[in-house]
Amino acid sequence: MKSRTKLMVILTTLGTGISSAALAEQLECSQQTTARLGVSDVQIDVVESIAAGGEVAVGHCRLAGITGAHRGMDGNDYAIGFELRLPDDWNGRFVHQFNGGNDGAVVSAVGPLLGGDDSDTALSRGYAVVSSNAGHRGDAHPDAGLAGGARFGFDAQARRDYGYQAVATLNPLAEAMVEAYYDAPIEYSYGVGGSNGGRHAMVAASRLPDAFDGLLAGYPGFNLPKAAIQHAWDVQAFKAVTGDVRTAFSRDDLDRVARNILAQCDNLDGLTDNWVADVDACQQKYNPDWLQCSPGQTQGCLSAAQVTALKTVHRGPHNSAGEALYSDWAWDSGIGSGDWRFWKLESPIPPWGNNSLIAVMGSSSLAQLFTTPPTRVAGSPQALEAYLLAFDFDRDAPLINNSTAQFPESAMDFMTPPGAENPELADFRDAGGKLIVFHGVSDPVFSVRDTTRWYQKLDANNGANAAAFARYYRVPGMPHGAGGPAPDDFDVFSVLVDWVEHGREPGAVTASVSDANEAGQAMLGDVSRLLCPYPQVARYGSGEPHRASSFSCR
């Protein structure tokens, strides 16, 4: 375990000769207080012992409370709400659960491991787990409608807590409480999260380089303010097709695109198997123009407006000078998935006006959280879409880098890992930390191409040896986190633990299609595949083509 400063408080009283048995009895779950746990500036509101069964298969002690309470500059009350779960059969390890979206809720601290099996959690494996709301409550502004979840962007400290400070504040307190509860030091500490939680993990590697022995960052939104600009870009591009974003592409249209990508790219890895393993070769080859209707053709093809929209969206946002404002996107077969459609085009949620997720959460976040000073936007589906349609890529996009006297940190300052444009992670590397990043190639929210460039720069800045402490995996076909025509069931967390605790360097990871992934089951069936550490590609050798053992990473 790497050396790091601990806040563990020695609870034995000098000269009293308290036995360990007496101490263990003293620290029964129901008797926990901040004094017994040796922490200050913490308010514990809930202490309960939970028997095995139900949500979690292991018995544990649950603590819930707040820290860092303050009155915001917007007149609202804020605090870092948290939940700490302490298993009866503790394995000596700790997981900080980084949550997704805009945070704003204390998600149950069970420790999802991002692998496809929701029942396999850090808590069920014996880890103590902490979760937080990152310093604000998403339900604090019901009068703001659909814009309420990002209304905390009107307070500079709440912005800062969401970006990085909540983790920096809570992590040492949680570790101190764990160690006090068990009267033993934590052997290894991990941070795990996907989406915005993946961003939290990457921020921790930069800002808290000696806090975690291992970090797992899934499909990370590490350039989240830039990705929010993409939302406006998408909505404007899709609106131009039919005048209604929701009808720009039918499900059959996107299925047609997915099949066309497979037709052009599937066999580039040496096997035709409904899976594009050679991601980079596909980007070089694929041409959506082949889908465009010929003169007089109306069936089995896309209109010129649809092809233009696809090319525009995949090119990524630019200003009038041609400068890229975020990233380009990968062509991949997961474009036909329901997840891609839900994020980009339409949802089955009537209160949202059946608008897409980017037109709801993306709009309110871009306006109120990532723009400085924040812009208040009404919380109706129509107002949120109108904001994105009116977004000016010359005038409005630079505001993600803006700061003021009231908001001294820009969105790019408080949201992104320091040095993300030219990463080295020298302090994390030198402290002995290990980082694994994975990303679905069909992610419709955060571009896998952006993450790939980040890793390429990290590798270059470490003398082509970033793999000594950081590994990166791409999952073809997978959209945002799970699902799609992809083998989305894999256990990267165990790979990280083996690396941290036993020095076993990560290699190929075996993946299969999760039981919940109906699209993957329909497209791929009962297969297993290898996920390869970048830049390697899984290539077929010989043997049964539906088994991972027939492939190798090279």
Coordinates of C-alpha atoms in Angstrom, one line a residue:
M1 CA 0.0 0.0 0.0
K2 CA 1.3 3.4 -0.9
S3 CA 2.2 5.8 1.9
R4 CA -0.5 8.4 2.6
T5 CA -1.5 10.6 5.5
K6 CA -4.3 9.1 7.5
L7 CA -6.7 10.8 9.9
M8 CA -7.1 7.7 12.0
V9 CA -7.8 8.7 15.6
I10 CA -6.4 6.4 18.3
L11 CA -9.4 5.7 20.5
T12 CA -7.7 3.9 23.3
T13 CA -7.3 6.1 26.3
L14 CA -3.7 6.4 27.5
G15 CA -3.2 4.6 30.8
T16 CA -6.7 3.1 31.1
G17 CA -5.7 -0.3 29.6
I18 CA -8.9 -0.7 27.6
S19 CA -8.8 -4.2 26.0
S20 CA -9.4 -4.7 22.3
A21 CA -12.5 -6.8 23.2
A22 CA -13.9 -3.9 25.3
L23 CA -13.2 -1.5 22.4
A24 CA -14.9 -3.8 19.9
E25 CA -18.0 -3.9 22.2
Q26 CA -17.8 -0.1 22.5
L27 CA -18.0 0.3 18.7
E28 CA -21.3 -1.4 18.1
C29 CA -23.0 0.0 15.1
S30 CA -25.9 1.5 17.1
Q31 CA -23.6 3.4 19.4
Q32 CA -21.7 5.3 16.7
T33 CA -21.2 9.1 17.2
T34 CA -18.8 11.6 15.7
A35 CA -16.9 11.6 19.0
R36 CA -16.5 7.8 19.0
L37 CA -15.5 7.9 15.3
G38 CA -13.0 10.7 16.0
V39 CA -14.1 13.2 13.4
S40 CA -15.3 16.8 13.7
D41 CA -17.3 19.0 11.4
V42 CA -19.5 16.0 10.7
Q43 CA -23.2 15.5 11.5
I44 CA -24.3 11.9 11.7
D45 CA -28.1 11.7 11.2
V46 CA -28.6 8.0 10.7
V47 CA -27.0 5.0 12.3
E48 CA -28.5 1.6 11.6
S49 CA -27.5 -2.0 11.5
I50 CA -28.7 -3.8 8.4
A51 CA -29.0 -7.6 8.2
A52 CA -27.9 -9.6 5.2
G53 CA -30.4 -9.9 2.4
G54 CA -32.6 -7.4 0.5
E55 CA -30.6 -4.8 -1.3
V56 CA -27.2 -6.1 -0.1
A57 CA -26.3 -9.7 0.6
V58 CA -24.1 -8.9 3.6
G59 CA -24.8 -7.6 7.0
H60 CA -23.4 -4.1 7.6
C61 CA -23.6 -0.8 9.5
R62 CA -25.0 2.2 7.7
L63 CA -24.1 5.7 8.7
A64 CA -25.6 8.8 7.0
G65 CA -24.9 12.4 7.6
I66 CA -23.5 15.7 6.3
T67 CA -20.3 17.7 6.3
G68 CA -19.2 21.0 4.8
A69 CA -22.6 22.8 5.4
H70 CA -22.7 26.4 4.1
R71 CA -25.2 29.1 3.1
G72 CA -24.7 29.7 -0.6
M73 CA -24.2 33.0 -2.4
D74 CA -27.6 32.3 -3.9
G75 CA -29.2 32.2 -0.5
N76 CA -29.7 28.4 -0.4
D77 CA -28.3 25.9 2.1
Y78 CA -25.7 23.4 0.9
A79 CA -23.9 20.4 2.4
I80 CA -22.0 17.3 1.4
G81 CA -24.5 14.6 2.2
F82 CA -22.9 11.1 2.5
E83 CA -23.6 7.5 3.3
L84 CA -21.0 5.1 4.7
R85 CA -21.6 1.4 4.8
L86 CA -19.4 -0.8 6.9
P87 CA -19.6 -4.6 6.4
D88 CA -19.7 -6.9 9.3
D89 CA -17.0 -9.1 7.6
W90 CA -14.6 -6.3 6.5
N91 CA -11.8 -7.2 4.1
G92 CA -9.6 -4.3 5.2
R93 CA -10.3 -2.2 2.1
F94 CA -12.2 1.0 1.2
V95 CA -14.0 2.2 -1.9
H96 CA -15.1 5.7 -2.6
Q97 CA -18.1 5.4 -4.9
F98 CA -18.1 8.2 -7.4
N99 CA -21.6 8.9 -8.7
G100 CA -22.8 10.0 -12.1
G101 CA -25.0 12.7 -13.7
N102 CA -25.2 16.0 -11.9
D103 CA -24.8 14.1 -8.6
G104 CA -27.3 15.7 -6.2
A105 CA -28.4 12.5 -4.4
V106 CA -26.7 10.2 -1.9
V107 CA -26.9 7.1 -4.0
S108 CA -26.8 3.9 -1.8
A109 CA -23.2 3.2 -0.9
V110 CA -23.0 -0.4 -2.2
G111 CA -20.1 0.2 -4.6
P112 CA -21.2 -0.7 -8.1
L113 CA -18.2 -2.2 -9.9
L114 CA -19.3 -1.2 -13.4
G115 CA -19.0 -4.7 -14.8
G116 CA -22.5 -5.7 -15.9
D117 CA -23.6 -7.7 -12.8
D118 CA -25.4 -5.3 -10.5
S119 CA -25.4 -7.8 -7.6
D120 CA -21.6 -7.9 -7.6
T121 CA -20.7 -4.8 -5.5
A122 CA -17.8 -3.6 -3.5
L123 CA -19.9 -3.9 -0.3
S124 CA -20.8 -7.5 -1.1
R125 CA -17.1 -8.3 -1.5
G126 CA -16.4 -6.9 2.0
Y127 CA -15.3 -3.3 1.2
A128 CA -16.3 -0.4 3.3
V129 CA -18.0 2.1 0.9
V130 CA -18.8 5.8 1.0
S131 CA -21.1 7.7 -1.4
S132 CA -22.1 11.3 -1.5
N133 CA -24.3 13.9 -3.2
A134 CA -21.2 16.0 -4.1
G135 CA -22.3 18.9 -2.1
H136 CA -25.9 19.7 -3.3
R137 CA -29.4 18.3 -3.5
G138 CA -30.8 17.8 -6.9
D139 CA -34.4 18.1 -5.5
A140 CA -33.8 21.5 -3.8
H141 CA -35.5 23.5 -6.5
P142 CA -38.8 21.9 -7.5
D143 CA -40.1 25.2 -8.8
A144 CA -37.4 25.1 -11.5
G145 CA -38.9 22.1 -13.2
L146 CA -36.5 20.1 -15.3
A147 CA -33.8 22.8 -14.8
G148 CA -33.7 22.3 -11.0
G149 CA -31.0 19.6 -10.9
A150 CA -28.4 22.1 -12.2
R151 CA -29.7 25.2 -10.3
F152 CA -26.8 24.8 -7.8
G153 CA -24.6 26.3 -10.4
F154 CA -25.5 29.7 -9.1
D155 CA -23.3 29.1 -6.0
A156 CA -19.5 29.1 -6.5
Q157 CA -18.8 26.8 -3.6
A158 CA -21.4 24.3 -4.7
R159 CA -19.8 24.3 -8.2
R160 CA -16.5 23.7 -6.6
D161 CA -17.8 20.8 -4.4
Y162 CA -19.4 19.2 -7.4
G163 CA -16.2 19.5 -9.5
Y164 CA -13.6 18.3 -7.0
Q165 CA -13.9 19.6 -3.4
A166 CA -16.5 17.2 -2.1
V167 CA -14.3 14.2 -2.8
A168 CA -11.3 16.0 -1.3
T169 CA -13.3 16.9 1.8
L170 CA -15.1 13.6 2.4
N171 CA -12.5 11.1 1.5
P172 CA -10.2 11.6 4.5
L173 CA -13.2 11.9 6.9
A174 CA -14.7 8.6 5.5
E175 CA -11.3 6.8 5.9
A176 CA -11.0 8.1 9.4
M177 CA -14.4 6.8 10.3
V178 CA -13.7 3.4 8.7
E179 CA -10.5 3.0 10.6
A180 CA -12.0 4.1 13.9
Y181 CA -15.0 1.8 13.5
Y182 CA -12.8 -1.2 12.9
D183 CA -9.9 0.0 15.1
A184 CA -7.6 -1.0 12.2
P185 CA -5.9 0.7 9.3
I186 CA -7.2 0.6 5.8
E187 CA -5.0 -1.7 3.8
Y188 CA -5.9 -0.4 0.3
S189 CA -8.2 2.4 -0.9
Y190 CA -9.9 2.5 -4.3
G191 CA -12.1 5.0 -6.2
V192 CA -14.6 3.7 -8.7
G193 CA -17.1 5.6 -10.9
G194 CA -18.6 5.8 -14.4
S195 CA -19.7 8.8 -16.5
N196 CA -19.4 11.8 -14.2
G197 CA -18.1 9.3 -11.7
G198 CA -15.4 8.4 -14.1
R199 CA -14.5 12.1 -14.3
H200 CA -14.3 12.2 -10.5
A201 CA -11.8 9.3 -10.7
M202 CA -9.6 11.1 -13.2
V203 CA -9.8 14.3 -11.2
A204 CA -8.7 12.4 -8.1
A205 CA -5.7 11.1 -10.0
S206 CA -4.7 14.6 -10.7
R207 CA -5.8 16.5 -7.5
L208 CA -5.4 13.8 -4.9
P209 CA -2.5 11.7 -6.2
D210 CA -1.7 10.0 -3.0
A211 CA -5.3 9.4 -1.8
F212 CA -6.1 6.2 -3.7
D213 CA -4.1 3.0 -4.4
G214 CA -6.3 2.3 -7.4
L215 CA -8.8 4.2 -9.5
L216 CA -11.4 2.8 -12.0
A217 CA -12.8 5.3 -14.4
G218 CA -15.6 4.1 -16.7
Y219 CA -16.7 6.0 -19.8
P220 CA -15.4 9.3 -18.2
G221 CA -16.8 12.7 -18.8
F222 CA -13.5 14.3 -18.0
N223 CA -14.1 17.2 -20.5
L224 CA -17.8 17.5 -19.5
P225 CA -18.2 21.2 -20.2
K226 CA -16.9 20.7 -23.7
A227 CA -19.2 17.6 -24.1
A228 CA -22.1 19.8 -23.1
I229 CA -21.4 22.1 -26.1
Q230 CA -21.8 19.0 -28.2
H231 CA -25.4 18.8 -27.0
A232 CA -26.2 22.1 -28.6
W233 CA -24.3 21.1 -31.7
D234 CA -26.3 17.8 -31.9
V235 CA -29.7 19.4 -31.3
Q236 CA -29.1 22.0 -34.0
A237 CA -27.9 19.4 -36.5
F238 CA -30.8 17.0 -35.9
K239 CA -33.4 19.8 -35.9
A240 CA -32.3 20.7 -39.5
V241 CA -33.3 17.3 -40.8
T242 CA -37.1 17.3 -40.3
G243 CA -37.7 20.3 -38.0
D244 CA -38.2 18.0 -35.0
V245 CA -35.1 16.4 -33.3
R246 CA -37.2 13.4 -32.3
T247 CA -38.1 12.4 -35.8
A248 CA -34.7 13.2 -37.5
F249 CA -34.0 9.4 -37.7
S250 CA -36.4 6.5 -37.2
R251 CA -35.2 3.4 -35.5
D252 CA -35.0 1.7 -38.9
D253 CA -32.8 4.5 -40.1
L254 CA -30.3 4.1 -37.3
D255 CA -30.4 0.3 -37.7
R256 CA -29.5 0.8 -41.3
V257 CA -26.5 3.0 -40.3
A258 CA -25.4 0.3 -37.8
R259 CA -25.6 -2.5 -40.5
N260 CA -23.8 -0.3 -42.9
I261 CA -20.9 0.2 -40.4
L262 CA -20.7 -3.5 -39.9
A263 CA -20.7 -4.1 -43.7
Q264 CA -17.8 -1.8 -44.1
C265 CA -15.8 -2.5 -40.9
D266 CA -16.8 -5.9 -39.4
N267 CA -14.1 -8.0 -41.1
L268 CA -11.2 -5.5 -40.5
D269 CA -10.2 -7.6 -37.4
G270 CA -10.1 -10.8 -39.4
L271 CA -13.5 -12.2 -38.6
T272 CA -17.1 -11.3 -39.6
D273 CA -18.9 -11.6 -36.3
N274 CA -21.2 -8.5 -35.9
W275 CA -18.5 -6.7 -33.9
V276 CA -16.0 -4.0 -35.0
A277 CA -12.9 -4.8 -32.9
D278 CA -10.5 -2.8 -35.1
V279 CA -11.9 0.6 -34.1
D280 CA -9.2 2.8 -35.6
A281 CA -9.3 1.0 -39.0
C282 CA -13.0 1.5 -39.2
Q283 CA -12.6 5.3 -38.7
Q284 CA -10.2 5.4 -41.6
K285 CA -12.5 3.4 -43.9
Y286 CA -16.1 4.2 -43.1
N287 CA -18.0 6.6 -45.4
P288 CA -21.6 7.4 -44.6
D289 CA -22.1 8.8 -48.1
W290 CA -22.7 5.2 -49.2
L291 CA -26.1 5.4 -47.4
Q292 CA -27.4 8.4 -49.3
C293 CA -30.4 7.8 -51.6
S294 CA -29.7 7.9 -55.3
P295 CA -31.9 10.1 -57.4
G296 CA -35.4 8.7 -57.4
Q297 CA -34.6 6.3 -54.5
T298 CA -36.8 6.5 -51.4
Q299 CA -36.4 3.2 -49.7
G300 CA -33.5 1.5 -48.0
C301 CA -31.4 4.6 -47.8
L302 CA -31.0 8.0 -46.0
S303 CA -31.8 11.4 -47.2
A304 CA -29.1 13.9 -48.0
A305 CA -30.2 15.9 -44.9
Q306 CA -29.8 12.8 -42.7
V307 CA -26.3 12.0 -44.1
T308 CA -25.3 15.6 -43.5
A309 CA -26.5 15.5 -39.9
L310 CA -24.6 12.3 -39.2
K311 CA -21.4 13.7 -40.6
T312 CA -21.9 17.0 -38.7
V313 CA -22.5 15.3 -35.4
H314 CA -19.6 12.9 -35.8
R315 CA -17.3 15.8 -36.8
G316 CA -18.0 17.5 -33.4
P317 CA -18.7 21.2 -32.6
H318 CA -16.6 23.9 -34.3
N319 CA -16.8 27.7 -34.2
S320 CA -17.0 29.9 -37.4
A321 CA -13.2 29.9 -37.6
G322 CA -13.2 26.1 -37.9
E323 CA -11.7 25.6 -34.4
A324 CA -12.7 22.4 -32.7
L325 CA -14.7 23.0 -29.5
Y326 CA -14.7 19.4 -28.3
S327 CA -14.0 16.2 -30.2
D328 CA -14.9 14.1 -33.2
W329 CA -16.8 10.8 -32.6
A330 CA -16.3 7.2 -33.6
W331 CA -18.4 5.4 -36.2
D332 CA -19.6 2.2 -34.5
S333 CA -22.5 -0.2 -34.6
G334 CA -23.9 0.8 -31.3
I335 CA -25.4 3.8 -33.0
G336 CA -28.5 1.7 -33.5
S337 CA -29.0 1.0 -29.8
G338 CA -31.8 2.4 -27.7
D339 CA -29.3 4.1 -25.4
W340 CA -27.8 6.1 -28.3
R341 CA -31.3 7.2 -29.3
F342 CA -32.3 8.0 -25.7
W343 CA -29.4 10.4 -25.3
K344 CA -29.3 12.0 -28.7
L345 CA -32.8 12.0 -30.2
E346 CA -35.9 11.1 -28.1
S347 CA -37.0 9.6 -24.8
P348 CA -40.1 7.7 -23.8
I349 CA -40.7 10.2 -21.0
P350 CA -43.8 12.5 -21.6
P351 CA -42.9 15.0 -18.9
W352 CA -39.7 15.7 -20.9
G353 CA -41.8 16.2 -24.0
N354 CA -40.3 13.0 -25.1
N355 CA -37.1 15.0 -25.7
S356 CA -33.7 13.4 -25.5
L357 CA -31.6 13.4 -22.3
I358 CA -29.1 15.9 -23.8
A359 CA -32.0 18.3 -24.4
V360 CA -33.0 18.1 -20.8
M361 CA -30.1 17.6 -18.4
G362 CA -27.5 18.7 -21.0
S363 CA -29.2 22.0 -21.6
S364 CA -29.8 22.9 -18.0
S365 CA -26.2 22.0 -17.1
L366 CA -24.7 23.9 -20.0
A367 CA -26.6 27.1 -19.1
Q368 CA -26.5 27.1 -15.3
L369 CA -23.4 25.1 -14.4
F370 CA -20.8 25.3 -17.2
T371 CA -21.5 28.8 -18.3
T372 CA -19.9 31.6 -16.3
P373 CA -21.7 33.6 -15.1
P374 CA -24.6 31.2 -15.0
T375 CA -27.6 31.7 -17.3
R376 CA -31.0 30.9 -15.7
V377 CA -33.1 28.8 -18.0
A378 CA -36.7 27.8 -17.5
G379 CA -37.4 24.2 -16.8
S380 CA -39.9 23.3 -19.5
P381 CA -38.9 20.9 -22.3
Q382 CA -39.5 23.6 -24.8
A383 CA -37.4 26.2 -23.0
L384 CA -34.5 23.8 -22.6
E385 CA -34.5 22.8 -26.2
A386 CA -34.8 26.5 -27.2
Y387 CA -31.7 27.3 -25.3
L388 CA -29.7 24.7 -27.2
L389 CA -31.1 25.8 -30.5
A390 CA -30.1 29.4 -29.8
F391 CA -26.6 28.5 -28.6
D392 CA -24.0 30.5 -30.5
F393 CA -20.7 28.6 -30.9
D394 CA -18.7 31.9 -31.3
R395 CA -20.3 33.9 -28.5
D396 CA -21.4 31.3 -25.9
A397 CA -18.9 28.4 -26.2
P398 CA -16.0 30.5 -24.7
L399 CA -18.0 31.0 -21.5
I400 CA -17.0 27.5 -20.3
N401 CA -13.5 29.0 -19.9
N402 CA -14.8 32.3 -18.3
S403 CA -14.4 33.4 -14.7
T404 CA -15.6 36.4 -12.7
A405 CA -15.1 37.9 -9.3
Q406 CA -18.1 36.0 -8.0
F407 CA -17.1 32.8 -9.8
P408 CA -13.3 32.8 -9.8
E409 CA -13.0 29.3 -11.3
S410 CA -14.3 28.6 -14.8
A411 CA -16.2 25.4 -15.6
M412 CA -13.1 23.9 -17.2
D413 CA -11.1 24.8 -14.1
F414 CA -13.4 23.1 -11.5
M415 CA -14.7 20.2 -13.7
T416 CA -11.7 18.8 -15.6
P417 CA -8.6 17.1 -14.2
P418 CA -5.7 19.7 -14.0
G419 CA -3.4 19.1 -17.0
A420 CA -6.0 17.1 -18.9
E421 CA -5.0 18.7 -22.2
N422 CA -1.4 17.6 -21.7
P423 CA -1.5 14.8 -19.1
E424 CA 1.4 13.2 -17.3
L425 CA 0.0 12.3 -13.8
A426 CA 3.6 12.3 -12.5
D427 CA 2.5 12.7 -8.8
F428 CA 0.0 9.8 -9.1
R429 CA 2.5 7.7 -10.9
D430 CA 5.3 8.4 -8.4
A431 CA 3.0 7.7 -5.5
G432 CA 2.5 4.2 -6.9
G433 CA -1.1 4.7 -8.0
K434 CA -2.8 2.5 -10.6
L435 CA -5.5 3.7 -13.0
I436 CA -7.7 1.8 -15.4
V437 CA -10.0 3.6 -17.8
F438 CA -12.6 1.9 -20.1
H439 CA -15.0 3.5 -22.6
G440 CA -17.7 2.2 -24.9
V441 CA -16.9 3.1 -28.5
S442 CA -20.6 3.9 -29.2
D443 CA -20.9 6.2 -26.2
P444 CA -23.3 9.0 -27.3
V445 CA -22.4 11.3 -24.4
F446 CA -18.7 11.4 -24.1
S447 CA -16.5 10.8 -27.2
V448 CA -14.3 7.7 -27.0
R449 CA -12.0 9.6 -29.5
D450 CA -11.4 12.3 -26.8
T451 CA -10.5 9.7 -24.2
T452 CA -8.2 7.9 -26.7
R453 CA -6.3 11.1 -27.5
W454 CA -6.0 11.7 -23.7
Y455 CA -4.4 8.3 -23.3
Q456 CA -2.1 8.8 -26.3
K457 CA -0.9 12.1 -24.8
L458 CA -0.4 10.5 -21.3
D459 CA 1.6 7.7 -22.9
A460 CA 3.8 10.2 -24.9
N461 CA 4.4 12.3 -21.8
N462 CA 5.5 9.2 -19.9
G463 CA 8.1 8.1 -22.5
A464 CA 5.7 5.6 -24.1
N465 CA 5.4 3.9 -20.8
A466 CA 2.1 5.0 -19.4
A467 CA 1.1 1.4 -19.2
A468 CA 3.3 1.1 -16.2
F469 CA 0.5 2.8 -14.1
A470 CA -2.4 3.4 -16.4
R471 CA -4.3 1.1 -18.8
Y472 CA -7.1 2.0 -21.3
Y473 CA -9.7 -0.3 -22.7
R474 CA -12.3 0.3 -25.5
V475 CA -15.5 -1.6 -25.7
P476 CA -16.8 -1.7 -29.3
G477 CA -20.5 -1.6 -29.7
M478 CA -21.2 -0.4 -26.1
P479 CA -23.0 2.9 -25.7
H480 CA -23.0 4.8 -22.3
G481 CA -21.9 2.3 -19.7
A482 CA -23.7 -0.9 -20.8
G483 CA -25.9 -2.4 -23.4
G484 CA -25.8 -2.2 -27.2
P485 CA -24.4 -4.8 -29.6
A486 CA -21.5 -5.4 -27.2
P487 CA -20.0 -7.8 -24.7
D488 CA -20.8 -5.5 -21.8
D489 CA -20.3 -8.0 -18.9
F490 CA -16.7 -7.9 -17.6
D491 CA -14.8 -7.5 -14.3
V492 CA -12.2 -4.8 -14.7
F493 CA -12.3 -4.0 -10.9
S494 CA -10.7 -7.3 -10.0
V495 CA -8.0 -6.7 -12.7
L496 CA -7.3 -3.4 -10.9
V497 CA -7.1 -5.0 -7.5
D498 CA -4.7 -7.7 -8.8
W499 CA -2.5 -5.0 -10.2
V500 CA -2.5 -2.9 -7.1
E501 CA -2.1 -5.6 -4.5
H502 CA -0.2 -8.3 -6.4
G503 CA 1.6 -6.5 -9.2
R504 CA -0.2 -8.5 -11.9
E505 CA -0.1 -6.2 -14.9
P506 CA -3.5 -6.0 -16.8
G507 CA -3.7 -7.7 -20.1
A508 CA -6.7 -9.0 -22.1
V509 CA -10.0 -8.9 -20.2
T510 CA -12.7 -11.5 -21.1
A511 CA -16.1 -10.1 -21.7
S512 CA -19.5 -11.6 -22.5
V513 CA -23.0 -10.2 -23.1
S514 CA -24.9 -9.4 -19.9
D515 CA -28.2 -11.1 -19.3
A516 CA -29.9 -7.7 -19.2
N517 CA -28.6 -6.7 -22.6
E518 CA -31.3 -7.8 -25.0
A519 CA -29.8 -6.0 -28.0
G520 CA -26.5 -7.6 -27.4
Q521 CA -28.0 -11.0 -27.0
A522 CA -29.9 -10.6 -30.2
M523 CA -26.9 -9.4 -32.2
L524 CA -24.1 -11.4 -30.7
G525 CA -25.7 -14.3 -28.8
D526 CA -23.7 -16.5 -26.4
V527 CA -20.2 -15.2 -27.2
S528 CA -17.2 -14.1 -25.2
R529 CA -14.6 -11.7 -26.5
L530 CA -11.4 -10.1 -25.4
L531 CA -11.1 -6.5 -24.4
C532 CA -7.6 -5.4 -25.2
P533 CA -5.4 -2.8 -23.5
Y534 CA -5.0 0.1 -26.0
P535 CA -3.6 0.1 -28.6
Q536 CA -3.9 -3.6 -29.1
V537 CA -6.8 -5.1 -31.0
A538 CA -8.5 -8.5 -30.5
R539 CA -7.8 -10.6 -33.6
Y540 CA -9.1 -14.0 -34.4
G541 CA -6.6 -16.8 -34.6
S542 CA -8.2 -20.2 -34.8
G543 CA -10.9 -22.3 -32.9
E544 CA -14.5 -21.6 -32.1
P545 CA -15.2 -18.0 -33.2
H546 CA -17.7 -17.4 -30.4
R547 CA -15.1 -18.0 -27.7
A548 CA -12.6 -15.4 -26.4
S549 CA -9.9 -18.2 -26.3
S550 CA -9.8 -18.1 -30.1
F551 CA -8.6 -14.5 -30.1
S552 CA -5.4 -12.7 -29.0
C553 CA -4.6 -9.1 -28.4
R554 CA -2.0 -7.8 -30.8

